[in-house]
Short mmCIF file of C-alpha atoms in Angstrom, two decimals:
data_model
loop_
_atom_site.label_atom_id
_atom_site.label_comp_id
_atom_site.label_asym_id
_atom_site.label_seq_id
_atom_site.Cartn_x
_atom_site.Cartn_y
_atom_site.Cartn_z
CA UNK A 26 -31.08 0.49 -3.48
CA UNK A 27 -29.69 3.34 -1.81
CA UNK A 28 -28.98 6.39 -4.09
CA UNK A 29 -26.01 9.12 -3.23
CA UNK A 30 -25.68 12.41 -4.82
CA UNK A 31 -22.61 14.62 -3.98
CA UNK A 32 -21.09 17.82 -5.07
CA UNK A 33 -18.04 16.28 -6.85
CA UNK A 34 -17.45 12.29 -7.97
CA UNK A 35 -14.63 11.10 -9.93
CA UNK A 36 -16.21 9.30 -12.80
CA UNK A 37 -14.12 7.73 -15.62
CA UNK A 38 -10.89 9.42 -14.77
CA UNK A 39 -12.96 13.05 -14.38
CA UNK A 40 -14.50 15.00 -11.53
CA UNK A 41 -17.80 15.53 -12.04
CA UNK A 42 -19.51 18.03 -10.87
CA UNK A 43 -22.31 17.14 -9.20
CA UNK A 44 -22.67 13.31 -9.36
CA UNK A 45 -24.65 10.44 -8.04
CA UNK A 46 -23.84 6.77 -7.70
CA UNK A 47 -26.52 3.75 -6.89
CA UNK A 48 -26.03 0.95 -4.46
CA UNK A 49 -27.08 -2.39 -4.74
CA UNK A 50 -25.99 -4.79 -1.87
CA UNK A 51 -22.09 -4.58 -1.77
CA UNK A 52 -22.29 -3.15 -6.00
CA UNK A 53 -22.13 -0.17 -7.73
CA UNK A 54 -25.39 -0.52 -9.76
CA UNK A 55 -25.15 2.87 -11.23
CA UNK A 56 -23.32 5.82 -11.21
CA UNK A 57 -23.26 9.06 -13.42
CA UNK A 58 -22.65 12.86 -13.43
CA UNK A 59 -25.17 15.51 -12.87
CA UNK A 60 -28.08 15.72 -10.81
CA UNK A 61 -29.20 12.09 -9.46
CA UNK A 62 -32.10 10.37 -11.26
CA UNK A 63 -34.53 10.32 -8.35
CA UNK A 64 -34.35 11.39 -4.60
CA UNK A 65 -31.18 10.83 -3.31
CA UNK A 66 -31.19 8.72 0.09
CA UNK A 67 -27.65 10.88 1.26
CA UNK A 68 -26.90 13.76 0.34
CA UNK A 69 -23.39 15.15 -0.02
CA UNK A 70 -23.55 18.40 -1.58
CA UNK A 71 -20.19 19.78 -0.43
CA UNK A 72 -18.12 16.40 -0.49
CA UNK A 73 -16.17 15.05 -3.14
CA UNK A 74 -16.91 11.20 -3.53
CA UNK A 75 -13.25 9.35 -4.56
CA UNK A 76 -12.79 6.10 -4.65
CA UNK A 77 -12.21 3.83 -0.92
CA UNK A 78 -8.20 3.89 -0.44
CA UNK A 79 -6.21 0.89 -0.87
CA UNK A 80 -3.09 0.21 1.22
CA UNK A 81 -0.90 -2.27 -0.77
CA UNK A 82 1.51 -1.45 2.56
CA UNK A 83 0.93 -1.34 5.93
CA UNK A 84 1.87 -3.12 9.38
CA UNK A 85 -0.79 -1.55 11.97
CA UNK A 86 -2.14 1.52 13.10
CA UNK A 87 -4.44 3.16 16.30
CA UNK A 88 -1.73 1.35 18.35
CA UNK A 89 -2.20 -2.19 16.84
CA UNK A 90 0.06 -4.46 14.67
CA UNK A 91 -0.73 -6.70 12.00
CA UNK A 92 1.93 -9.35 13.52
CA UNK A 93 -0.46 -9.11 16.50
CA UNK A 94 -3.21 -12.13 16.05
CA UNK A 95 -5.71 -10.69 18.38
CA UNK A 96 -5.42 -7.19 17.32
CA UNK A 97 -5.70 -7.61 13.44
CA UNK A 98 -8.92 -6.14 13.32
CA UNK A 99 -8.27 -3.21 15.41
CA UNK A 100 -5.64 -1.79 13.29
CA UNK A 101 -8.22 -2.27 10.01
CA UNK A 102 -10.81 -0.61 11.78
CA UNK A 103 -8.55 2.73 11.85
CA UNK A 104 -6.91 2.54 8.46
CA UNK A 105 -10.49 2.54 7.47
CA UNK A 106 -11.91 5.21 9.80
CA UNK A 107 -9.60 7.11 7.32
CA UNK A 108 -10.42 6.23 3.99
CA UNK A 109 -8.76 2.59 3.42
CA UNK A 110 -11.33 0.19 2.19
CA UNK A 111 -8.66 -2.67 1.04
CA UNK A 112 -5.79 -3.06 3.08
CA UNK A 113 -2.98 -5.97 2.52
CA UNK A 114 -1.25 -6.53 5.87
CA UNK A 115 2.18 -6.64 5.67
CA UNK A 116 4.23 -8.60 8.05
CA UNK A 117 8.01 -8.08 9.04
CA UNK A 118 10.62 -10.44 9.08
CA UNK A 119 10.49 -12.57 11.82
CA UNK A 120 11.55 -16.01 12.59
CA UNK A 121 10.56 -19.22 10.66
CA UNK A 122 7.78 -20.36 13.42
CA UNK A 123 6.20 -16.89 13.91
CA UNK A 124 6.18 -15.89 10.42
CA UNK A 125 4.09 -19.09 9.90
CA UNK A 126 2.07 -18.58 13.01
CA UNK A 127 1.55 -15.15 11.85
CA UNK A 128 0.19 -16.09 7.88
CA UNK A 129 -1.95 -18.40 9.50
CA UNK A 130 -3.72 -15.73 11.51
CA UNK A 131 -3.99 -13.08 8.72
CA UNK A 132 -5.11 -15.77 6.42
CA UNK A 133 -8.47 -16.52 8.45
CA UNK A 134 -8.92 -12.59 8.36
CA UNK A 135 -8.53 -12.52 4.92
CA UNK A 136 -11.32 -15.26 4.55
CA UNK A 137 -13.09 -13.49 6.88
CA UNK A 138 -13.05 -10.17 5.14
CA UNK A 139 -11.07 -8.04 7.41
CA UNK A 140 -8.14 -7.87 5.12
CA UNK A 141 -7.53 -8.22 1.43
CA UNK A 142 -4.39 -10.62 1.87
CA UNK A 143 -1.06 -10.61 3.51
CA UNK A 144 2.46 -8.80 2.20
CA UNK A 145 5.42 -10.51 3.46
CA UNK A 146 7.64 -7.77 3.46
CA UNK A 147 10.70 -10.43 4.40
CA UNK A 148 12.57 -12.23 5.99
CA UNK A 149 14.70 -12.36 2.47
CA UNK A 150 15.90 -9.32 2.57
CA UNK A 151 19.40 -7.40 2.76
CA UNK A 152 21.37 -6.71 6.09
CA UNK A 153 23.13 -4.00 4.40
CA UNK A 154 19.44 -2.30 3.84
CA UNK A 155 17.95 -4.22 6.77
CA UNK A 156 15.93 -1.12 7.72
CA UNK A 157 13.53 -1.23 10.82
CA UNK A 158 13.95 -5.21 10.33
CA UNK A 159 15.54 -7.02 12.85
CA UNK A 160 19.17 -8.06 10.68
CA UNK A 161 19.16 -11.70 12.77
CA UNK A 162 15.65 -12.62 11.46
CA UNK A 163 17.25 -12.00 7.86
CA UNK A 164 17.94 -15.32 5.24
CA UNK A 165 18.19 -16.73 2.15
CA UNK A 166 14.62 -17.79 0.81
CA UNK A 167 14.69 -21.92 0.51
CA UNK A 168 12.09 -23.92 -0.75
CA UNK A 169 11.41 -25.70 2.04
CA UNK A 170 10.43 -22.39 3.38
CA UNK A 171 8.32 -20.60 0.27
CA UNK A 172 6.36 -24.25 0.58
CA UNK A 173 5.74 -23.57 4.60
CA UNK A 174 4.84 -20.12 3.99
CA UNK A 175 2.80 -20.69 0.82
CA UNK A 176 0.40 -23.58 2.48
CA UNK A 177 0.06 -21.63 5.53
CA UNK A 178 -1.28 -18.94 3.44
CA UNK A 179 -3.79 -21.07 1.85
CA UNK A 180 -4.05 -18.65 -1.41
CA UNK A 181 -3.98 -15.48 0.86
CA UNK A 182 -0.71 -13.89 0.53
CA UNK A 183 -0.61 -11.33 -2.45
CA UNK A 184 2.91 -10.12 -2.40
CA UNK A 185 6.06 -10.92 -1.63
CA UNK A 186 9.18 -8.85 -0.94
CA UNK A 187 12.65 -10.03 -1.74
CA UNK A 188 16.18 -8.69 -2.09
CA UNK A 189 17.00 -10.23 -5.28
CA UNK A 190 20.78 -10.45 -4.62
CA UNK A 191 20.32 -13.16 -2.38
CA UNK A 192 21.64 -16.82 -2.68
CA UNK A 193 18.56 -18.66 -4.15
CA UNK A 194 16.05 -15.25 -5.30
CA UNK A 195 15.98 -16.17 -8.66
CA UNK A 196 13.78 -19.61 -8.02
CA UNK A 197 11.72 -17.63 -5.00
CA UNK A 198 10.65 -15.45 -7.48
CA UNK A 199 9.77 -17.95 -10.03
CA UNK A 200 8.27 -20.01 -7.44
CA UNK A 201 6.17 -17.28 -5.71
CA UNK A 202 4.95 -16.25 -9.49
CA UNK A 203 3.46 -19.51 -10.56
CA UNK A 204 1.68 -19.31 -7.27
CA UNK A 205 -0.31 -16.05 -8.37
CA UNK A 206 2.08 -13.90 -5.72
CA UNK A 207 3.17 -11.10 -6.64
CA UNK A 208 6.94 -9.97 -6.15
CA UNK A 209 8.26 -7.19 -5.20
CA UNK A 210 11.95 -5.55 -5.18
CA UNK A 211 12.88 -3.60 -1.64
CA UNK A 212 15.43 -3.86 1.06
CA UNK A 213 17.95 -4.35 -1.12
CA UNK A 214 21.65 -3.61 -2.36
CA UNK A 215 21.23 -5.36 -6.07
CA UNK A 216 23.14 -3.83 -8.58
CA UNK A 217 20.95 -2.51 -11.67
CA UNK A 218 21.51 -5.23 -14.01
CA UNK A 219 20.49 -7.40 -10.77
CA UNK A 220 17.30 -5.78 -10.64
CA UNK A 221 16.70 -6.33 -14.14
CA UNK A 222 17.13 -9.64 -14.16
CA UNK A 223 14.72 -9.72 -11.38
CA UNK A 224 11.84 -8.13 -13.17
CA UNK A 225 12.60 -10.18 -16.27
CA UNK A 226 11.65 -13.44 -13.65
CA UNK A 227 8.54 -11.83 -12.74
CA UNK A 228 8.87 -9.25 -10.56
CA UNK A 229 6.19 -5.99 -11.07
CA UNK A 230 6.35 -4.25 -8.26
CA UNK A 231 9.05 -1.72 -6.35
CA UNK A 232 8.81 -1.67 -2.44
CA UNK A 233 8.92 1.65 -1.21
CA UNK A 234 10.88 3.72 -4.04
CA UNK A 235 14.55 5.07 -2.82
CA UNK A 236 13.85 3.55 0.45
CA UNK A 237 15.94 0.55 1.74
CA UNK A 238 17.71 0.74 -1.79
CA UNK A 239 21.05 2.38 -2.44
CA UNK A 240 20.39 6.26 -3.92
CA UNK A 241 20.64 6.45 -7.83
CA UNK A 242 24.06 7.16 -9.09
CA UNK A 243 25.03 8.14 -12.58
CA UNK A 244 27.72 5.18 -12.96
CA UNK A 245 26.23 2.81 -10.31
CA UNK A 246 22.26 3.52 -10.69
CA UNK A 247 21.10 0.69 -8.70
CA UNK A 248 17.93 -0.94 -8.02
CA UNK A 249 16.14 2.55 -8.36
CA UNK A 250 16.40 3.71 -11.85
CA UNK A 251 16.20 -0.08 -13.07
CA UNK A 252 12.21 -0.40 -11.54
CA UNK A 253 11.30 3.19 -12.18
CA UNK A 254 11.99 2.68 -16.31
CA UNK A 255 10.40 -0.62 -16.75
CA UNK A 256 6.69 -0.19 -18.13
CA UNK A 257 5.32 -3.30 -16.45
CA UNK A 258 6.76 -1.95 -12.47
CA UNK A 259 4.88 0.05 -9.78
CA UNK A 260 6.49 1.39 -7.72
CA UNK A 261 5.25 2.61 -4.39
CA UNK A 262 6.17 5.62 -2.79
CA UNK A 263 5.83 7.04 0.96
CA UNK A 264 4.79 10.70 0.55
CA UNK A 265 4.88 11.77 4.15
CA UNK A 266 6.96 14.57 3.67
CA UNK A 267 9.44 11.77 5.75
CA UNK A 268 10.79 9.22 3.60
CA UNK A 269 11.09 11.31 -0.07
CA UNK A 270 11.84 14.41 -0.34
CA UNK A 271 8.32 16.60 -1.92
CA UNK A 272 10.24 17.12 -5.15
CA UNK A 273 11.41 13.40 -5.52
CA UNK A 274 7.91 12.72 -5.39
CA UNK A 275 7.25 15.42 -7.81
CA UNK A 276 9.53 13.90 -10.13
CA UNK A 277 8.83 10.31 -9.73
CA UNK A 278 4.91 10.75 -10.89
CA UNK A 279 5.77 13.21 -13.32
CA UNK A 280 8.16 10.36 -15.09
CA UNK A 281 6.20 7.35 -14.14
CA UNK A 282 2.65 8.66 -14.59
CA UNK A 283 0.09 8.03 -11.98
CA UNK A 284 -0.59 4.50 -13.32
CA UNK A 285 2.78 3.12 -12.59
CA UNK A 286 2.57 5.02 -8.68
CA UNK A 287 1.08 3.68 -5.88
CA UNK A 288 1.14 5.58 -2.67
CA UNK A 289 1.28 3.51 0.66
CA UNK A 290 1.44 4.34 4.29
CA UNK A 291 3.84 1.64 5.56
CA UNK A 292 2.25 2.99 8.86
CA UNK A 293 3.13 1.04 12.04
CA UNK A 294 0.91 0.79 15.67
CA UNK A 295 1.71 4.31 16.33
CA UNK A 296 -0.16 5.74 13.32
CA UNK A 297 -3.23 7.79 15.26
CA UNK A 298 -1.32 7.71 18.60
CA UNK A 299 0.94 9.54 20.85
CA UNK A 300 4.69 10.38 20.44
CA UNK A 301 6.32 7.61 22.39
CA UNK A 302 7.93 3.46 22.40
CA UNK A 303 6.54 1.19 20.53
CA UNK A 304 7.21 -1.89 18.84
CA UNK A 305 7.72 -3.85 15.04
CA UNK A 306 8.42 -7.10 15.09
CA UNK A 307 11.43 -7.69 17.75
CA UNK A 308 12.65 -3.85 17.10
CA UNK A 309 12.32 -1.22 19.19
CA UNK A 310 10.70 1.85 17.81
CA UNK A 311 11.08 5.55 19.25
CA UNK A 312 8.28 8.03 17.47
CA UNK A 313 9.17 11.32 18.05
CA UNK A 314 7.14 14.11 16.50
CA UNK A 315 5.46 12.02 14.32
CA UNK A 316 8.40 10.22 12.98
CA UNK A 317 9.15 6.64 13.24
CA UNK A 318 13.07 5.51 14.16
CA UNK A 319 14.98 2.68 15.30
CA UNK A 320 15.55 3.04 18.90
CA UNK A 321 18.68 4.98 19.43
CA UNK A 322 19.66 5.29 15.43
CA UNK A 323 18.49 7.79 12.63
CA UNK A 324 16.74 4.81 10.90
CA UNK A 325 13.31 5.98 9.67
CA UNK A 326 10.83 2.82 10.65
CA UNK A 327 7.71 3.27 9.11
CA UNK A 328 5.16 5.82 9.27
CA UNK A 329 2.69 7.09 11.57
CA UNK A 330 0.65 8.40 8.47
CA UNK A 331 -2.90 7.11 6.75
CA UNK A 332 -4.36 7.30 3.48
CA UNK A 333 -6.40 10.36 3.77
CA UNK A 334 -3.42 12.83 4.53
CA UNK A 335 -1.50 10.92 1.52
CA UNK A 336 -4.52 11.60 -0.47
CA UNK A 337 -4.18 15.04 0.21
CA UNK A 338 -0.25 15.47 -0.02
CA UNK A 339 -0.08 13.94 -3.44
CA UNK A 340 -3.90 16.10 -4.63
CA UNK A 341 -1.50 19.31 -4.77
CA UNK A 342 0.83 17.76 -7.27
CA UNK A 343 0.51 19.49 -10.85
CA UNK A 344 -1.11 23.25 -11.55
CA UNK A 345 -4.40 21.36 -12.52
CA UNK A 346 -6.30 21.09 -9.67
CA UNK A 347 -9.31 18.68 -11.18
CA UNK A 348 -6.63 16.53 -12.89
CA UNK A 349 -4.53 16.42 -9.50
CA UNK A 350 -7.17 15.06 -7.67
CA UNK A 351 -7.60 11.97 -10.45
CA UNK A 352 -4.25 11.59 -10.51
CA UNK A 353 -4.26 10.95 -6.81
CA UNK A 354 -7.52 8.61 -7.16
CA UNK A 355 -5.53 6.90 -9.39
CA UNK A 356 -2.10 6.82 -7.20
CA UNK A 357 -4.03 5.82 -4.09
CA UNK A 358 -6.73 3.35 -5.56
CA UNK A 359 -6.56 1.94 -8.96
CA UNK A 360 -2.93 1.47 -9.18
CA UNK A 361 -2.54 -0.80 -6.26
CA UNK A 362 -5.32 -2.43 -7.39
CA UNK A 363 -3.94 -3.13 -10.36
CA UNK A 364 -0.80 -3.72 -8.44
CA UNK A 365 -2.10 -6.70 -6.49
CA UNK A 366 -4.51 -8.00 -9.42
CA UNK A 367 -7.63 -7.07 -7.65
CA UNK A 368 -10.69 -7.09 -9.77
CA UNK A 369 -13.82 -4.90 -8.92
CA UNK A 370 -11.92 -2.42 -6.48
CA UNK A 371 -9.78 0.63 -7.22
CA UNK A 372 -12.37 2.90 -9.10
CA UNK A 373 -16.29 3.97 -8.79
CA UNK A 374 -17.99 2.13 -11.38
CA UNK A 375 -20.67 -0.12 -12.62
CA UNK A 376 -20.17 -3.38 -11.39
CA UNK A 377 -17.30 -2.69 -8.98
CA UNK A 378 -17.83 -2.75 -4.60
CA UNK A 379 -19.17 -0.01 -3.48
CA UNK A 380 -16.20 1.36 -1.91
CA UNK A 381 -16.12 4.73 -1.45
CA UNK A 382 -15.04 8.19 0.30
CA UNK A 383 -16.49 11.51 1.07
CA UNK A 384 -14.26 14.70 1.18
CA UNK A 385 -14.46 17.94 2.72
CA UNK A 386 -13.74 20.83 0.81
CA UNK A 387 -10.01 19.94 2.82
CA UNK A 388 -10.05 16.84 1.55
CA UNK A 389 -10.74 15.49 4.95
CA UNK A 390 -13.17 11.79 5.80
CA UNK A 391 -16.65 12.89 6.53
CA UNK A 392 -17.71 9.61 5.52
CA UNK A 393 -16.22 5.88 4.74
CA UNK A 394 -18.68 3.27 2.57
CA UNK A 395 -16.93 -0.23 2.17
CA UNK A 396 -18.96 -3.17 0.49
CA UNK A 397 -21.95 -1.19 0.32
CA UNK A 398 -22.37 -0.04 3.85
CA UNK A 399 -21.53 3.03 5.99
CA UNK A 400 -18.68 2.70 8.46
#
């Protein structure tokens, strides 16, 4: 039962200074603050020990996609070189026999452990707020469909993302909720009272805040103000410095509250490579100092970021430095959790997978533990 001591853990919604935690198999057997109660089998005396990241939002990464079937594994291997210890794969819209080819594929590596579940982020969303998704591969959602989708799945697909304005939203979302998906408002141009009505069906979660969505406007507020006031919504936000502005983000936590903010990456294949073309889906992608565009437009597609440097964006929010750094825990582990419905993941404590993170004193990965063993 391997025992870890470290200069800082977050404990309880504290940093602790020092820490321990005890592993047993894949658990959390024990964990507490101060010195550990025996000799420690690692030692981190200047790392700070968070919680393993969980990406509620991602299509690929080190120059792999998670619409790729041979490279799913690939792009979980770097999302979790950098912190991510759950990671739903999201898939883009696509056409009927792909999408289905492609839930089938992430569903075995969701048995298999590689992912948590699959996010269809489409196909039934808006062409007006299309986005980085291809506008032809865009429909209403029919139940022939949501059935297809649903028993290719097999139980593995976690969340759903719909325009709600679209002919026939109102039974996907009813019919996605009594299958234990969760739904999800993004890539849309719903009206406020639209998005209400949404969330009153059962949708709890906002897909990338401001993003894809028409801006907030004091007669017309839109989809926006309608999922940031409701108590019951996360919403997830892109913190790259990229997609919302530093003081949007600012804002958004400070009215929200880490508990109702989860950060995400949406990164793409070209997170951890080189400026250059690259693909999602049937688009064509141009990255270009970092940032992610539609071939040839101003359209932002994606991100080329990861959890770690999100982790450390979001850490420098608030003059509190110690109750920063839970608030980010919180914003880039237990609210997705809690998010998706996950049990056992999302914080460091008795009972729960050992999932876990060392820090540098720059809040960089010196070390990744996910189901009780060192990556």
């Amino acid at each position: 039962m391997p025992l870890i001591g470290a200069g800082a853990v977050i404990l309880d919604g504290q940093v602790c200074r020092p820490g321990w935690l005890q592993i047993a198999g894949a658990q959390i057997l024990s964990c507490g603050a101060g010195a550990p109660p025996g000799q420690p089998d690692r030692v981190l005396p200047d790392c700070l020990v968070v919680p393993g990241f969980i990406d509620m939002h991602v299509h690929g990464g080190g120059g792999a996609s998670y619409l790729d079937a041979e490279h799913v594994a690939q792009a979980a291997q770097f999302h979790q070189r950098h912190g991510t210890t759950t990671t739903l794969a999201s898939l883009v819209s696509t056409s009927p026999d792909k999408l289905i080819a492609a839930v089938r594929a992430l569903a075995e590596a969701t048995r298999s452990g590689v992912v948590a579940g699959i996010h269809l982020e489409g196909p039934w969303l808006s062409t007006a707020r299309c986005g980085a998704h291809d506008p032809a591969q865009l429909r209403d959602p029919e139940s022939a469909e949501i059935d297809d989708v649903l028993a290719a799945g097999a139980g593995t697909i976690r969340m759903v993302t719909l325009a709600p304005e679209r002919s026939g939203s109102s039974e996907a979302i009813r019919r996605f909720v009594d299958a234990g998906v969760v739904v999800a408002v993004g890539h849309t141009d719903a009206t406020y009272e639209r998005t209400r009505q949404a969330i009153a069906l059962g949708a709890t979660v906002g897909t990338h805040l401001f993003n894809a969505m028409p801006p907030l406007h004091h007669r017309a507020p839109g989809p926006a103000l309608a999922l940031l006031e409701h108590p019951d919504v996360i919403v997830e936000l892109i913190p790259d410095g990229v997609h919302v502005h530093p003081a949007a983000v600012h804002a958004v936590v400070r009215a929200a509250g880490p508990d109702r903010v989860a950060v995400i990456t949406d990164a793409i294949a070209a997170a951890g490579c080189d400026d250059g073309a690259y693909q999602l889906g049937a688009v064509r992608i141009d990255v270009e100092s970092g940032v992610a565009r539609v071939h040839a437009t101003s359209t932002i597609a994606g991100s080329t970021a990861t959890m770690d440097r999100l982790f450390r964006t979001v850490s420098r929010l608030g003059p509190d430095a110690d109750a920063a750094l839970v608030a980010a825990a919180q914003m880039t582990s237990a609210t997705p959790a809690r998010a998706l419905g996950l049990e056992r993941v999302g914080a460091l404590q008795v009972g729960f997978d050992a999932d876990l993170v060392a820090l540098d004193r720059q809040l960089r990965v010196t070390a990744v533990m996910a189901r009780g063993v060192w990556r």
